[in-house]
Short mmCIF file of C-alpha atoms in Angstrom, two decimals:
data_model
loop_
_atom_site.label_atom_id
_atom_site.label_comp_id
_atom_site.label_asym_id
_atom_site.label_seq_id
_atom_site.Cartn_x
_atom_site.Cartn_y
_atom_site.Cartn_z
CA UNK K 1 13.92 -2.61 -10.22
CA UNK K 2 10.13 -2.27 -10.16
CA UNK K 3 7.03 -3.94 -10.53
CA UNK K 4 4.62 -3.56 -12.79
CA UNK K 5 1.52 -1.69 -12.67
CA UNK K 6 -0.09 0.93 -9.57
CA UNK K 7 -0.76 0.48 -6.49
CA UNK K 8 -3.75 2.19 -4.99
CA UNK K 9 -4.73 3.19 -1.80
CA UNK K 10 -6.97 5.48 -0.08
CA UNK K 11 -7.34 7.58 3.47
CA UNK K 12 -9.08 10.83 5.02
CA UNK K 13 -7.54 13.91 4.81
CA UNK K 14 -7.50 16.84 7.48
CA UNK K 15 -9.96 18.32 6.11
CA UNK K 16 -12.01 14.47 6.36
CA UNK K 17 -12.36 14.34 1.73
CA UNK K 18 -10.70 10.06 1.10
CA UNK K 19 -8.15 10.27 -1.48
CA UNK K 20 -7.14 7.54 -3.07
CA UNK K 21 -3.01 7.89 -3.93
CA UNK K 22 -1.62 5.82 -6.70
CA UNK K 23 1.94 4.10 -6.77
CA UNK K 24 3.36 3.44 -9.67
CA UNK K 25 5.65 1.32 -11.12
CA UNK K 26 6.45 0.74 -8.08
CA UNK K 27 10.03 -0.10 -6.27
CA UNK K 28 10.52 -3.65 -5.83
CA UNK K 29 12.84 -5.17 -2.86
CA UNK K 30 12.16 -2.98 -0.02
CA UNK K 31 10.08 -0.83 3.09
CA UNK K 32 7.78 2.00 1.26
CA UNK K 33 6.13 4.47 3.65
CA UNK K 34 2.80 5.27 2.22
CA UNK K 35 2.69 8.91 1.71
CA UNK K 36 -0.12 10.46 4.06
CA UNK K 37 -1.05 7.93 5.68
CA UNK K 38 3.25 6.22 7.17
CA UNK K 39 3.38 7.54 9.60
CA UNK K 40 1.91 5.62 13.22
CA UNK K 41 0.57 9.24 13.86
CA UNK K 42 -1.54 9.67 11.53
CA UNK K 43 -4.80 7.74 10.75
CA UNK K 44 -3.81 4.87 8.26
CA UNK K 45 -4.80 4.19 4.64
CA UNK K 46 -7.18 1.64 3.31
CA UNK K 47 -8.40 -0.84 0.58
CA UNK K 48 -5.62 -1.85 -0.14
CA UNK K 49 -5.78 -3.10 -4.42
CA UNK K 50 -2.42 -4.75 -6.42
CA UNK K 51 -2.68 -3.48 -9.50
CA UNK K 52 1.51 -4.70 -10.86
CA UNK K 53 2.86 -8.07 -11.79
CA UNK K 54 4.14 -8.03 -8.73
CA UNK K 55 3.13 -9.51 -5.05
CA UNK K 56 3.00 -7.53 -2.85
CA UNK K 57 2.88 -7.80 1.95
CA UNK K 58 1.40 -4.60 3.00
CA UNK K 59 2.43 -3.63 6.51
CA UNK K 60 -0.03 -1.69 9.81
CA UNK K 61 2.38 0.21 10.87
CA UNK K 62 5.07 2.16 9.11
CA UNK K 63 8.55 0.33 8.00
CA UNK K 64 6.58 -2.60 7.58
CA UNK K 65 6.14 -3.29 11.12
CA UNK K 66 2.81 -4.39 12.92
CA UNK K 67 0.99 -7.53 11.57
CA UNK K 68 0.65 -8.17 7.89
CA UNK K 69 -1.36 -9.19 4.77
CA UNK K 70 -0.17 -10.44 1.46
CA UNK K 71 -1.63 -8.75 -1.60
CA UNK K 72 -0.79 -11.21 -4.89
CA UNK K 73 0.00 -9.73 -7.87
CA UNK K 74 -3.22 -7.94 -11.16
CA UNK K 75 -5.43 -9.02 -6.96
CA UNK K 76 -8.90 -7.78 -6.54
CA UNK K 77 -9.26 -5.06 -4.38
CA UNK K 78 -8.77 -5.66 0.43
CA UNK K 79 -12.00 -4.40 2.16
CA UNK K 80 -11.56 -1.18 3.00
CA UNK K 81 -10.93 -2.34 7.55
CA UNK K 82 -7.60 -3.02 5.60
CA UNK K 83 -5.62 -0.84 6.88
CA UNK K 84 -2.24 0.35 5.65
CA UNK K 85 0.67 2.10 6.46
CA UNK K 86 3.09 0.42 4.38
CA UNK K 87 4.48 -2.64 1.87
CA UNK K 88 6.81 -3.61 0.37
CA UNK K 89 6.81 -5.16 -3.22
CA UNK K 90 8.23 -8.10 -3.77
CA UNK K 91 11.73 -8.43 -5.67
CA UNK K 92 11.63 -10.00 -9.47
CA UNK K 93 13.18 -12.45 -10.21
CA UNK K 94 16.68 -13.71 -11.98
#
């Protein structure tokens, strides 16, 4: 099962460059630790944008722990102050 569309977030590399990561048609119903920011020992990602057809919960901690926020399907970009390390997309209705 997968959400249809793209989910993006930004992070800063060890060299201080801002990068953007895109998850295309991400898996639904399971926790996803995000690339380059999914460990609590590194700076968090930020500015998530859910352009999928499925609502998503974004988490401040790895392994879908810590503070959480819901982003609706086909939503507007979140502020860069919203930090993210892991996500869980809603499982599609059967």
